[in-house]
CSV table of C-alpha atoms and ligand atoms in Angstrom, one decimal:
chain,number,residue,atom,x,y,z
A,27,MET,CA,13.9,4.9,-77.5
A,28,ASN,CA,13.2,7.5,-75.2
A,29,GLN,CA,15.6,8.7,-72.2
A,30,GLN,CA,13.7,6.5,-70.0
A,31,ASP,CA,14.4,3.4,-72.0
A,32,TYR,CA,18.2,4.2,-72.3
A,33,ILE,CA,18.2,5.0,-68.6
A,34,ALA,CA,16.5,1.7,-68.1
A,35,LEU,CA,18.7,-0.5,-70.1
A,36,GLU,CA,21.8,0.8,-68.3
A,37,ASP,CA,20.1,0.0,-64.9
A,38,GLN,CA,19.2,-3.3,-65.8
A,39,TYR,CA,22.2,-4.6,-67.6
A,40,GLY,CA,25.2,-2.3,-66.3
A,41,ALA,CA,26.9,-2.9,-62.8
A,42,HIS,CA,25.8,-0.1,-60.6
A,43,ASN,CA,29.2,1.5,-60.1
A,44,TYR,CA,28.1,5.1,-61.0
A,45,HIS,CA,24.9,7.1,-60.2
A,46,PRO,CA,24.5,9.5,-63.1
A,47,LEU,CA,22.3,12.4,-63.5
A,48,PRO,CA,19.2,11.3,-65.7
A,49,VAL,CA,20.7,12.9,-68.8
A,50,VAL,CA,21.3,10.8,-71.9
A,51,LEU,CA,23.4,12.5,-74.0
A,52,SER,CA,24.1,11.5,-77.8
A,53,ARG,CA,26.2,14.2,-79.5
A,54,GLY,CA,28.8,16.7,-78.5
A,55,GLN,CA,30.9,19.8,-79.8
A,56,GLY,CA,33.1,21.9,-78.2
A,57,ALA,CA,31.7,23.1,-75.0
A,58,LYS,CA,28.6,21.7,-75.6
A,59,VAL,CA,26.6,18.4,-75.6
A,60,TRP,CA,23.2,17.4,-76.8
A,61,ASP,CA,20.7,14.7,-75.1
A,62,THR,CA,18.6,12.2,-77.3
A,63,GLU,CA,15.6,14.8,-77.6
A,64,GLY,CA,17.9,17.3,-79.0
A,65,LYS,CA,18.2,19.7,-75.7
A,66,GLU,CA,21.3,21.6,-75.6
A,67,TYR,CA,23.7,21.6,-72.5
A,68,PHE,CA,26.9,23.4,-71.5
A,69,ASP,CA,29.2,20.6,-70.2
A,70,PHE,CA,30.7,22.0,-67.0
A,71,LEU,CA,32.3,18.4,-66.4
A,72,SER,CA,34.4,17.9,-69.3
A,73,ALA,CA,34.4,14.1,-68.6
A,74,TYR,CA,36.4,14.7,-65.4
A,75,SER,CA,38.6,17.3,-67.3
A,76,ALA,CA,39.3,14.6,-70.0
A,77,VAL,CA,37.7,17.0,-72.7
A,78,ASN,CA,39.7,20.1,-72.4
A,79,GLN,CA,40.2,20.5,-76.0
A,80,GLY,CA,36.5,20.5,-76.4
A,81,HIS,CA,34.3,17.7,-78.0
A,82,GLY,CA,34.8,16.5,-81.5
A,83,HIS,CA,37.9,18.3,-81.9
A,84,PRO,CA,38.4,18.1,-85.7
A,85,LYS,CA,42.3,17.8,-85.5
A,86,ILE,CA,42.2,15.2,-83.1
A,87,VAL,CA,39.4,13.4,-84.3
A,88,SER,CA,40.9,13.2,-87.7
A,89,ALA,CA,44.4,11.9,-86.1
A,90,MET,CA,42.4,9.2,-84.7
A,91,VAL,CA,40.3,8.2,-87.8
A,92,GLU,CA,43.2,8.5,-90.2
A,93,GLN,CA,45.5,6.3,-87.8
A,94,ALA,CA,42.7,3.8,-87.2
A,95,GLN,CA,42.0,3.3,-90.6
A,96,THR,CA,46.0,3.0,-91.3
A,97,LEU,CA,47.3,0.7,-88.3
A,98,ALA,CA,45.4,0.6,-84.9
A,99,LEU,CA,47.3,-2.1,-82.9
A,100,THR,CA,50.7,-3.7,-83.2
A,101,SER,CA,51.4,-4.6,-79.5
A,102,ARG,CA,54.8,-3.7,-78.4
A,103,ALA,CA,56.2,-6.9,-79.7
A,104,PHE,CA,57.1,-4.9,-82.6
A,105,TYR,CA,58.1,-1.3,-83.5
A,106,ASN,CA,55.7,0.9,-85.3
A,107,ASP,CA,56.1,4.3,-87.2
A,108,LYS,CA,54.1,6.4,-84.7
A,109,LEU,CA,55.2,5.7,-81.2
A,110,GLY,CA,58.8,7.2,-81.3
A,111,VAL,CA,57.5,10.0,-82.8
A,112,TYR,CA,55.2,10.6,-80.1
A,113,GLU,CA,57.4,9.7,-77.5
A,114,LYS,CA,60.1,12.3,-78.7
A,115,PHE,CA,57.0,14.9,-79.1
A,116,VAL,CA,55.7,14.1,-75.2
A,117,CYS,CA,59.2,14.2,-73.8
A,118,GLU,CA,60.2,17.5,-75.3
A,119,TYR,CA,56.8,19.2,-74.4
A,120,PHE,CA,57.2,18.3,-70.8
A,121,GLY,CA,60.8,18.1,-70.6
A,122,PHE,CA,61.6,14.8,-69.6
A,123,ASP,CA,64.2,12.0,-71.2
A,124,LYS,CA,61.5,9.2,-71.3
A,125,VAL,CA,58.1,8.1,-71.1
A,126,LEU,CA,56.2,5.0,-70.6
A,127,PRO,CA,52.9,5.0,-72.2
A,128,MET,CA,49.8,3.3,-70.6
A,129,ASN,CA,45.8,3.7,-71.2
A,130,THR,CA,44.0,4.8,-68.2
A,131,GLY,CA,45.0,7.1,-65.4
A,132,ALA,CA,44.8,4.3,-62.9
A,133,GLU,CA,47.2,2.2,-64.7
A,134,ALA,CA,49.8,5.2,-64.9
A,135,VAL,CA,49.5,5.8,-61.4
A,136,GLU,CA,50.3,2.1,-60.7
A,137,THR,CA,53.1,2.4,-63.0
A,138,ALA,CA,54.9,5.4,-61.1
A,139,LEU,CA,54.5,3.3,-57.9
A,140,LYS,CA,55.9,0.4,-59.5
A,141,LEU,CA,58.8,2.5,-60.9
A,142,CYS,CA,59.3,4.4,-57.8
A,143,ARG,CA,59.7,1.2,-55.6
A,144,LYS,CA,62.0,-0.2,-58.5
A,145,TRP,CA,64.2,2.8,-58.2
A,146,ALA,CA,64.1,2.9,-54.5
A,147,TYR,CA,65.9,-0.7,-54.3
A,148,GLU,CA,68.4,-0.5,-57.4
A,149,LYS,CA,69.3,3.1,-56.9
A,150,LYS,CA,68.7,4.3,-53.4
A,151,GLY,CA,69.3,0.8,-51.9
A,152,LEU,CA,66.5,0.3,-49.7
A,153,PRO,CA,66.2,-2.9,-48.1
A,154,GLU,CA,63.9,-5.1,-50.2
A,155,ASN,CA,60.2,-4.9,-49.7
A,156,GLN,CA,60.6,-2.2,-47.1
A,157,ALA,CA,60.1,0.8,-49.5
A,158,GLN,CA,57.2,3.1,-48.2
A,159,ILE,CA,55.4,5.7,-50.5
A,160,ILE,CA,53.9,8.9,-48.9
A,161,VAL,CA,50.4,9.9,-50.0
A,162,CYS,CA,47.8,12.5,-48.7
A,163,GLU,CA,44.6,12.1,-46.8
A,164,ASN,CA,41.6,12.6,-49.4
A,165,ASN,CA,43.6,11.5,-52.3
A,166,PHE,CA,42.1,10.0,-55.6
A,167,HIS,CA,44.3,8.2,-57.9
A,168,GLY,CA,42.2,5.7,-59.3
A,169,ARG,CA,40.5,2.3,-58.6
A,170,THR,CA,42.8,-0.4,-58.5
A,171,THR,CA,43.4,-2.6,-55.7
A,172,THR,CA,46.8,-0.9,-54.8
A,173,ILE,CA,45.4,2.5,-55.2
A,174,ILE,CA,42.4,2.1,-53.0
A,175,SER,CA,44.4,0.6,-50.4
A,176,PHE,CA,45.7,3.8,-49.5
A,177,SER,CA,42.5,5.9,-50.2
A,178,ASN,CA,40.7,7.0,-47.0
A,179,ASP,CA,37.3,7.0,-48.9
A,180,GLU,CA,35.4,4.2,-47.1
A,181,THR,CA,33.1,3.9,-50.2
A,182,ALA,CA,36.0,3.2,-52.5
A,183,ARG,CA,37.9,0.9,-50.1
A,184,LYS,CA,35.3,-1.0,-47.7
A,185,ASN,CA,35.3,-4.8,-48.5
A,186,PHE,CA,37.8,-5.0,-51.1
A,187,GLY,CA,40.6,-5.9,-48.7
A,188,PRO,CA,43.4,-7.4,-48.0
A,189,TYR,CA,45.1,-4.1,-48.9
A,190,THR,CA,48.5,-3.4,-50.3
A,191,ASP,CA,51.4,-2.5,-47.9
A,192,GLY,CA,53.6,0.0,-48.1
A,193,PHE,CA,51.9,3.5,-47.9
A,194,LEU,CA,52.1,6.2,-45.3
A,195,ARG,CA,49.1,8.8,-45.3
A,196,ILE,CA,49.8,12.2,-44.2
A,197,PRO,CA,47.5,15.6,-44.2
A,198,TYR,CA,47.3,17.2,-47.7
A,199,ASP,CA,48.9,20.9,-47.9
A,200,ASP,CA,50.7,20.4,-44.6
A,201,LEU,CA,54.8,20.6,-45.3
A,202,GLU,CA,55.3,20.0,-41.4
A,203,ALA,CA,53.5,16.6,-41.6
A,204,LEU,CA,55.7,15.7,-44.9
A,205,LYS,CA,59.0,16.9,-43.0
A,206,ALA,CA,58.2,14.4,-40.0
A,207,ALA,CA,57.1,11.7,-41.9
A,208,LEU,CA,60.4,11.9,-44.1
A,209,GLU,CA,62.4,12.3,-41.0
A,210,SER,CA,60.8,9.4,-39.1
A,211,ASN,CA,60.8,7.0,-41.7
A,212,PRO,CA,64.3,5.9,-43.3
A,213,ASN,CA,62.6,3.7,-45.8
A,214,VAL,CA,60.6,6.4,-47.8
A,215,ALA,CA,60.9,6.0,-51.7
A,216,GLY,CA,58.6,8.8,-52.9
A,217,PHE,CA,56.0,11.1,-52.2
A,218,LEU,CA,52.6,11.2,-54.5
A,219,VAL,CA,50.6,14.0,-54.6
A,220,GLU,CA,47.8,15.6,-56.9
A,221,PRO,CA,49.0,19.4,-57.0
A,222,ILE,CA,45.3,20.1,-56.9
A,223,GLN,CA,43.2,17.5,-55.3
A,224,GLY,CA,40.1,17.5,-58.0
A,225,GLU,CA,38.1,14.5,-56.7
A,226,ALA,CA,38.2,15.6,-53.0
A,227,GLY,CA,36.4,18.7,-54.1
A,228,VAL,CA,39.2,21.1,-56.0
A,229,TYR,CA,41.4,21.7,-53.1
A,230,VAL,CA,44.0,24.2,-53.7
A,231,PRO,CA,47.0,24.0,-51.8
A,232,SER,CA,48.5,27.0,-50.1
A,233,ASP,CA,51.2,28.8,-52.2
A,234,GLY,CA,54.6,27.3,-51.9
A,235,TYR,CA,53.2,23.9,-50.7
A,236,LEU,CA,54.5,22.0,-53.9
A,237,LYS,CA,57.5,23.8,-53.9
A,238,GLY,CA,58.1,23.1,-50.2
A,239,ALA,CA,57.2,19.5,-50.9
A,240,LYS,CA,59.7,19.3,-53.5
A,241,ALA,CA,62.4,20.6,-51.8
A,242,LEU,CA,61.9,18.2,-48.6
A,243,CYS,CA,61.8,15.4,-51.1
A,244,GLU,CA,65.1,16.1,-52.7
A,245,GLN,CA,66.6,17.0,-49.2
A,246,HIS,CA,65.8,13.2,-48.2
A,247,GLY,CA,66.4,11.6,-51.7
A,248,VAL,CA,62.7,10.8,-52.2
A,249,LEU,CA,61.0,10.9,-55.7
A,250,PHE,CA,58.3,13.8,-55.9
A,251,ILE,CA,55.4,12.1,-57.8
A,252,ALA,CA,53.0,14.5,-59.5
A,253,ASP,CA,49.7,12.9,-60.4
A,254,GLU,CA,48.6,15.6,-63.0
A,255,VAL,CA,45.7,13.2,-64.7
A,256,GLN,CA,43.0,15.7,-63.7
A,257,THR,CA,45.2,19.0,-63.4
A,258,GLY,CA,47.3,18.6,-66.2
A,259,ILE,CA,47.3,19.7,-70.0
A,260,SER,CA,46.2,23.4,-69.3
A,261,ARG,CA,43.5,22.7,-67.2
A,262,THR,CA,44.4,25.0,-64.1
A,263,GLY,CA,45.8,27.7,-66.4
A,264,ARG,CA,49.3,26.3,-66.9
A,265,ARG,CA,50.7,23.6,-69.0
A,266,LEU,CA,50.8,21.8,-65.9
A,267,ALA,CA,49.4,22.6,-62.3
A,268,VAL,CA,53.0,22.2,-60.7
A,269,ASP,CA,54.3,25.1,-63.2
A,270,HIS,CA,52.3,27.6,-61.2
A,271,GLU,CA,55.4,27.0,-58.7
A,272,ASP,CA,57.9,26.1,-61.3
A,273,VAL,CA,58.0,22.4,-59.7
A,274,LYS,CA,59.7,20.0,-61.7
A,275,PRO,CA,58.3,16.4,-60.5
A,276,ASP,CA,60.7,13.4,-60.6
A,277,ILE,CA,57.8,11.5,-62.2
A,278,LEU,CA,54.8,13.0,-63.9
A,279,ILE,CA,51.5,10.9,-64.3
A,280,LEU,CA,49.1,12.3,-67.2
A,281,GLY,CA,46.0,10.9,-68.5
A,282,LYS,CA,42.4,12.3,-69.5
A,283,ALA,CA,43.1,15.3,-71.6
A,284,ILE,CA,46.3,13.8,-73.1
A,285,SER,CA,43.9,12.5,-75.5
A,286,GLY,CA,41.4,15.4,-75.6
A,287,GLY,CA,38.8,12.7,-74.3
A,288,VAL,CA,38.5,10.7,-77.3
A,289,TYR,CA,40.7,7.6,-76.3
A,290,PRO,CA,41.9,6.2,-73.3
A,291,ILE,CA,45.8,7.3,-73.1
A,292,SER,CA,47.9,7.8,-69.9
A,293,ALA,CA,51.7,8.4,-69.6
A,294,VAL,CA,54.5,8.5,-67.0
A,295,LEU,CA,57.5,10.8,-67.6
A,296,ALA,CA,60.6,10.3,-65.9
A,297,ASN,CA,64.4,11.0,-66.3
A,298,ASP,CA,66.7,8.0,-67.3
A,299,GLU,CA,68.1,7.8,-64.0
A,300,ILE,CA,64.6,6.7,-62.7
A,301,MET,CA,63.2,5.3,-66.0
A,302,ASN,CA,65.9,3.2,-67.1
A,303,VAL,CA,65.5,0.7,-63.8
A,304,ILE,CA,62.6,-0.7,-66.0
A,305,LYS,CA,64.0,-3.5,-68.3
A,306,PRO,CA,62.1,-5.8,-71.0
A,307,GLY,CA,59.3,-7.7,-69.4
A,308,GLN,CA,59.1,-5.8,-66.1
A,309,HIS,CA,56.3,-3.9,-67.1
A,310,GLY,CA,53.8,-3.1,-69.8
A,311,SER,CA,50.3,-3.3,-71.6
A,312,THR,CA,49.1,-4.6,-74.7
A,313,PHE,CA,47.6,-1.3,-75.7
A,314,GLY,CA,50.1,1.0,-74.1
A,315,GLY,CA,51.7,3.2,-77.0
A,316,ASN,CA,49.5,1.9,-79.6
A,317,PRO,CA,49.8,3.6,-83.1
A,318,VAL,CA,46.2,5.3,-82.6
A,319,ALA,CA,47.0,6.6,-79.1
A,320,ALA,CA,50.4,8.0,-80.2
A,321,ALA,CA,48.8,9.8,-83.2
A,322,VAL,CA,45.9,11.2,-81.0
A,323,ALA,CA,48.3,12.5,-78.0
A,324,VAL,CA,50.2,14.2,-80.5
A,325,ALA,CA,47.2,15.9,-81.8
A,326,ALA,CA,45.8,16.6,-78.4
A,327,LEU,CA,48.8,18.1,-76.9
A,328,THR,CA,49.3,20.2,-80.2
A,329,VAL,CA,45.8,21.9,-80.1
A,330,ALA,CA,46.6,22.8,-76.4
A,331,GLN,CA,49.4,24.7,-77.3
A,332,GLU,CA,48.2,26.1,-80.7
A,333,GLU,CA,45.0,27.1,-79.1
A,334,LYS,CA,46.6,28.7,-76.1
A,335,LEU,CA,44.4,26.4,-73.9
A,336,ALA,CA,46.2,27.3,-70.7
A,337,GLU,CA,46.3,31.0,-71.4
A,338,ARG,CA,42.5,30.9,-71.9
A,339,ALA,CA,41.8,28.7,-68.9
A,340,GLU,CA,43.6,31.1,-66.8
A,341,GLU,CA,42.0,34.3,-68.1
A,342,LEU,CA,38.5,32.7,-68.1
A,343,GLY,CA,39.1,30.8,-64.8
A,344,GLN,CA,39.7,34.6,-63.2
A,345,LYS,CA,36.4,35.7,-64.7
A,346,PHE,CA,34.5,32.7,-63.7
A,347,ARG,CA,35.6,33.1,-60.0
A,348,ALA,CA,35.1,36.7,-60.0
A,349,ALA,CA,31.4,36.5,-61.0
A,350,ILE,CA,30.7,33.4,-58.7
A,351,SER,CA,32.3,35.3,-55.9
A,352,GLU,CA,30.4,38.4,-56.6
A,353,TYR,CA,27.1,36.3,-56.1
A,354,ILE,CA,28.3,34.5,-53.1
A,355,GLU,CA,29.1,37.6,-51.1
A,356,GLY,CA,25.1,37.7,-50.7
A,357,SER,CA,24.2,34.0,-50.5
A,358,LYS,CA,23.3,31.7,-47.8
A,359,ILE,CA,23.2,28.5,-50.3
A,360,ALA,CA,26.8,29.0,-51.3
A,361,LYS,CA,29.8,29.3,-49.2
A,362,LEU,CA,32.7,29.8,-51.6
A,363,VAL,CA,34.2,29.3,-54.9
A,364,ARG,CA,37.9,28.2,-55.2
A,365,GLY,CA,40.0,26.8,-57.9
A,366,LYS,CA,42.5,27.7,-60.5
A,367,GLY,CA,42.1,28.1,-64.2
A,368,LEU,CA,39.0,26.2,-65.2
A,369,LEU,CA,39.2,23.8,-62.6
A,370,ASN,CA,36.7,25.0,-60.0
A,371,ALA,CA,34.4,24.2,-57.4
A,372,VAL,CA,31.4,25.8,-55.4
A,373,VAL,CA,30.7,24.5,-51.7
A,374,ILE,CA,27.2,24.6,-50.8
A,375,ASN,CA,26.2,25.6,-47.4
A,376,ASP,CA,25.0,22.4,-46.2
A,377,HIS,CA,26.2,19.6,-44.4
A,378,GLU,CA,28.3,16.9,-46.4
A,379,GLU,CA,25.1,14.2,-46.6
A,380,SER,CA,22.8,16.7,-47.8
A,381,GLU,CA,20.9,16.4,-51.2
A,382,THR,CA,21.2,19.9,-51.8
A,383,ALA,CA,24.0,19.9,-54.2
A,384,TRP,CA,22.6,17.1,-56.1
A,385,ASN,CA,19.5,18.9,-56.4
A,386,ILE,CA,21.2,21.8,-57.6
A,387,CYS,CA,22.7,19.9,-60.2
A,388,LEU,CA,19.4,18.6,-61.3
A,389,ARG,CA,18.0,22.1,-61.6
A,390,MET,CA,21.1,23.3,-63.6
A,391,ALA,CA,20.8,20.5,-66.0
A,392,ASP,CA,17.1,21.4,-66.7
A,393,LYS,CA,18.4,24.8,-67.5
A,394,GLY,CA,20.9,23.5,-69.8
A,395,LEU,CA,24.1,23.1,-67.6
A,396,LEU,CA,25.7,19.7,-66.6
A,397,ALA,CA,27.8,19.5,-63.6
A,398,LYS,CA,28.3,17.1,-60.8
A,399,PRO,CA,28.9,17.0,-57.0
A,400,THR,CA,32.3,15.7,-56.3
A,401,HIS,CA,32.0,15.0,-52.4
A,402,GLY,CA,28.4,15.6,-50.7
A,403,ASN,CA,28.1,19.3,-51.0
A,404,ILE,CA,30.8,20.4,-53.5
A,405,ILE,CA,30.0,21.0,-57.0
A,406,ARG,CA,33.0,21.1,-59.5
A,407,PHE,CA,32.9,23.2,-62.5
A,408,ALA,CA,35.2,22.4,-65.4
A,409,PRO,CA,34.0,23.2,-68.7
A,410,PRO,CA,36.2,22.6,-71.8
A,411,LEU,CA,38.9,25.2,-72.2
A,412,VAL,CA,38.0,26.1,-75.8
A,413,ILE,CA,34.6,27.5,-74.3
A,414,SER,CA,34.0,31.0,-75.3
A,415,GLU,CA,33.7,33.9,-72.9
A,416,GLU,CA,30.1,34.4,-73.9
A,417,ASP,CA,29.3,30.8,-73.3
A,418,LEU,CA,31.0,30.5,-69.9
A,419,MET,CA,28.8,33.8,-69.0
A,420,LYS,CA,25.7,32.2,-69.9
A,421,GLY,CA,26.8,29.1,-67.9
A,422,VAL,CA,27.6,31.7,-64.7
A,423,LYS,CA,23.9,32.8,-65.3
A,424,ILE,CA,22.7,29.5,-65.2
A,425,ILE,CA,24.7,28.5,-62.0
A,426,THR,CA,23.5,31.9,-60.2
A,427,ASP,CA,20.0,31.7,-61.4
A,428,THR,CA,19.6,28.3,-60.0
A,429,LEU,CA,21.2,29.0,-56.6
A,430,GLN,CA,19.2,32.0,-56.4
A,431,GLU,CA,16.0,29.8,-56.7
A,432,PHE,CA,17.3,27.3,-54.2
A,433,GLU,CA,17.9,30.6,-51.8
A,434,ASP,CA,14.3,31.8,-52.5
A,435,GLU,CA,12.8,28.4,-51.8
A,436,ALA,CA,14.7,28.0,-48.5
A,437,GLU,CA,13.4,31.5,-47.6
A,438,ARG,CA,10.0,30.7,-48.4
A,439,VAL,CA,10.2,27.5,-46.2
A,440,SER,CA,11.8,29.1,-43.3
A,441,MET,CA,8.8,31.8,-43.5
A,442,ALA,CA,6.3,29.2,-43.5
A,443,GLU,CA,8.0,27.4,-40.5
A,444,VAL,CA,7.6,30.7,-38.6
A,445,ASN,CA,3.9,30.8,-39.9
A,446,HIS,CA,2.9,27.5,-39.7
A,447,PRO,CA,5.4,25.5,-37.6
A,448,ASP,CA,3.5,22.3,-37.7
A,449,HIS,CA,2.7,22.6,-41.6
A,450,VAL,CA,5.9,22.7,-43.2
A,451,GLU,CA,5.6,19.7,-45.5
A,452,GLN,CA,2.3,21.1,-47.2
A,453,ILE,CA,4.6,24.1,-48.6
B,12,PLP,C1,40.8,10.2,-62.9
B,12,PLP,C2,41.9,10.5,-62.2
B,12,PLP,C3,42.7,9.2,-62.1
B,12,PLP,C4,42.2,7.9,-62.5
B,12,PLP,O1,42.1,8.0,-63.9
B,12,PLP,P1,41.4,6.8,-64.8
B,12,PLP,O2,41.7,7.2,-66.1
B,12,PLP,O3,39.9,7.2,-64.4
B,12,PLP,O4,42.0,5.6,-64.1
B,12,PLP,C5,43.8,9.2,-61.3
B,12,PLP,N1,44.2,10.3,-60.7
B,12,PLP,C6,43.7,11.6,-60.9
B,12,PLP,C7,44.0,12.6,-59.8
B,12,PLP,C8,42.2,11.4,-61.3
B,12,PLP,O5,41.6,12.8,-61.3
């Protein structure tokens, strides 16, 4: 079968809930992936930051294979010899008393919301069914019915109602708005926030925002819930993005790279005061905390630490932004680059609905670099953190060469408009 055949199969038999770039991948190693025809690409998406440790990391893969061959699934009806070991490891790694293991990011967010509500009724004493959780505009926390209920992305939300109640939405990166919401609503239980808004387009809040938000939450007896599904596990140049401001969340949500991308694993961490409100039978998942997940997560977190991935992300991220910024100074097509560590985005100088960012991604794929627009005119660049500096700079060259081609083409079109205003379409 050729690439078109594989694409046709997905098109015919798969629900059309994604719009992929027309690239069919069949192999990955480190920061690189190969398509079915053997063409090599730098992966600058890393499966939305799930593959921070790189494709096919031998330590993570062998932990998975070994455990799959030994014991894959017991369900939580019984104990197993891997879960407790992982639980201790992950709690010590992030400094919490307890963890609740789930599988996907959205499930972990759901878990955190349920935990927050239950805590609010049983510990804070809110009247039953009155708890409110504050969320931010342009949030992305996953795709379940409750989560899309508090999204303001119409594509994610429209015609999926009726929606779940109990959420207040405020602008992101706005401490005054948070303060006002906390002061005017006595039934607030928690504040759910992404330390950097990834899907929205890598929006980095002002310095001090997270620290200020945590302080406001403390002042009002409200739980600060950090969704680090995308920003966690070394991606932004720290173990967690909240570490940039030395903020300790009351509830920490992890997913994606906690498995190194080989297996769906997510986790919710909190201290006993909060986590102990959950009793047997009140929450769970058949696959949550299975032995394979436990073994894989220990390996993936160990790799992040051993290979100093946070330090690498910090250093390489600065080089990436410096190189791209230098190009952008003289650019008409790219407006700015922003991000932390190796979670970065370039904003294309065009309106939100334009095809320019998509077309740039197609051209970059031709040249051997994979990235995707997040929202309209924003392209996210998030290579695996194991990428070498040399490969990162090769990637930068592909990005800037592509942008330059688009600048030149736009220039030619506008020259043509001047010379032959009625015949632009012939160029
Ligand atoms: C990807 C993501 C999720 C959802 O994770 P899934 O595994 O896709 O359910 C939640 N929160 C954030 C911040 C994410 O980036």
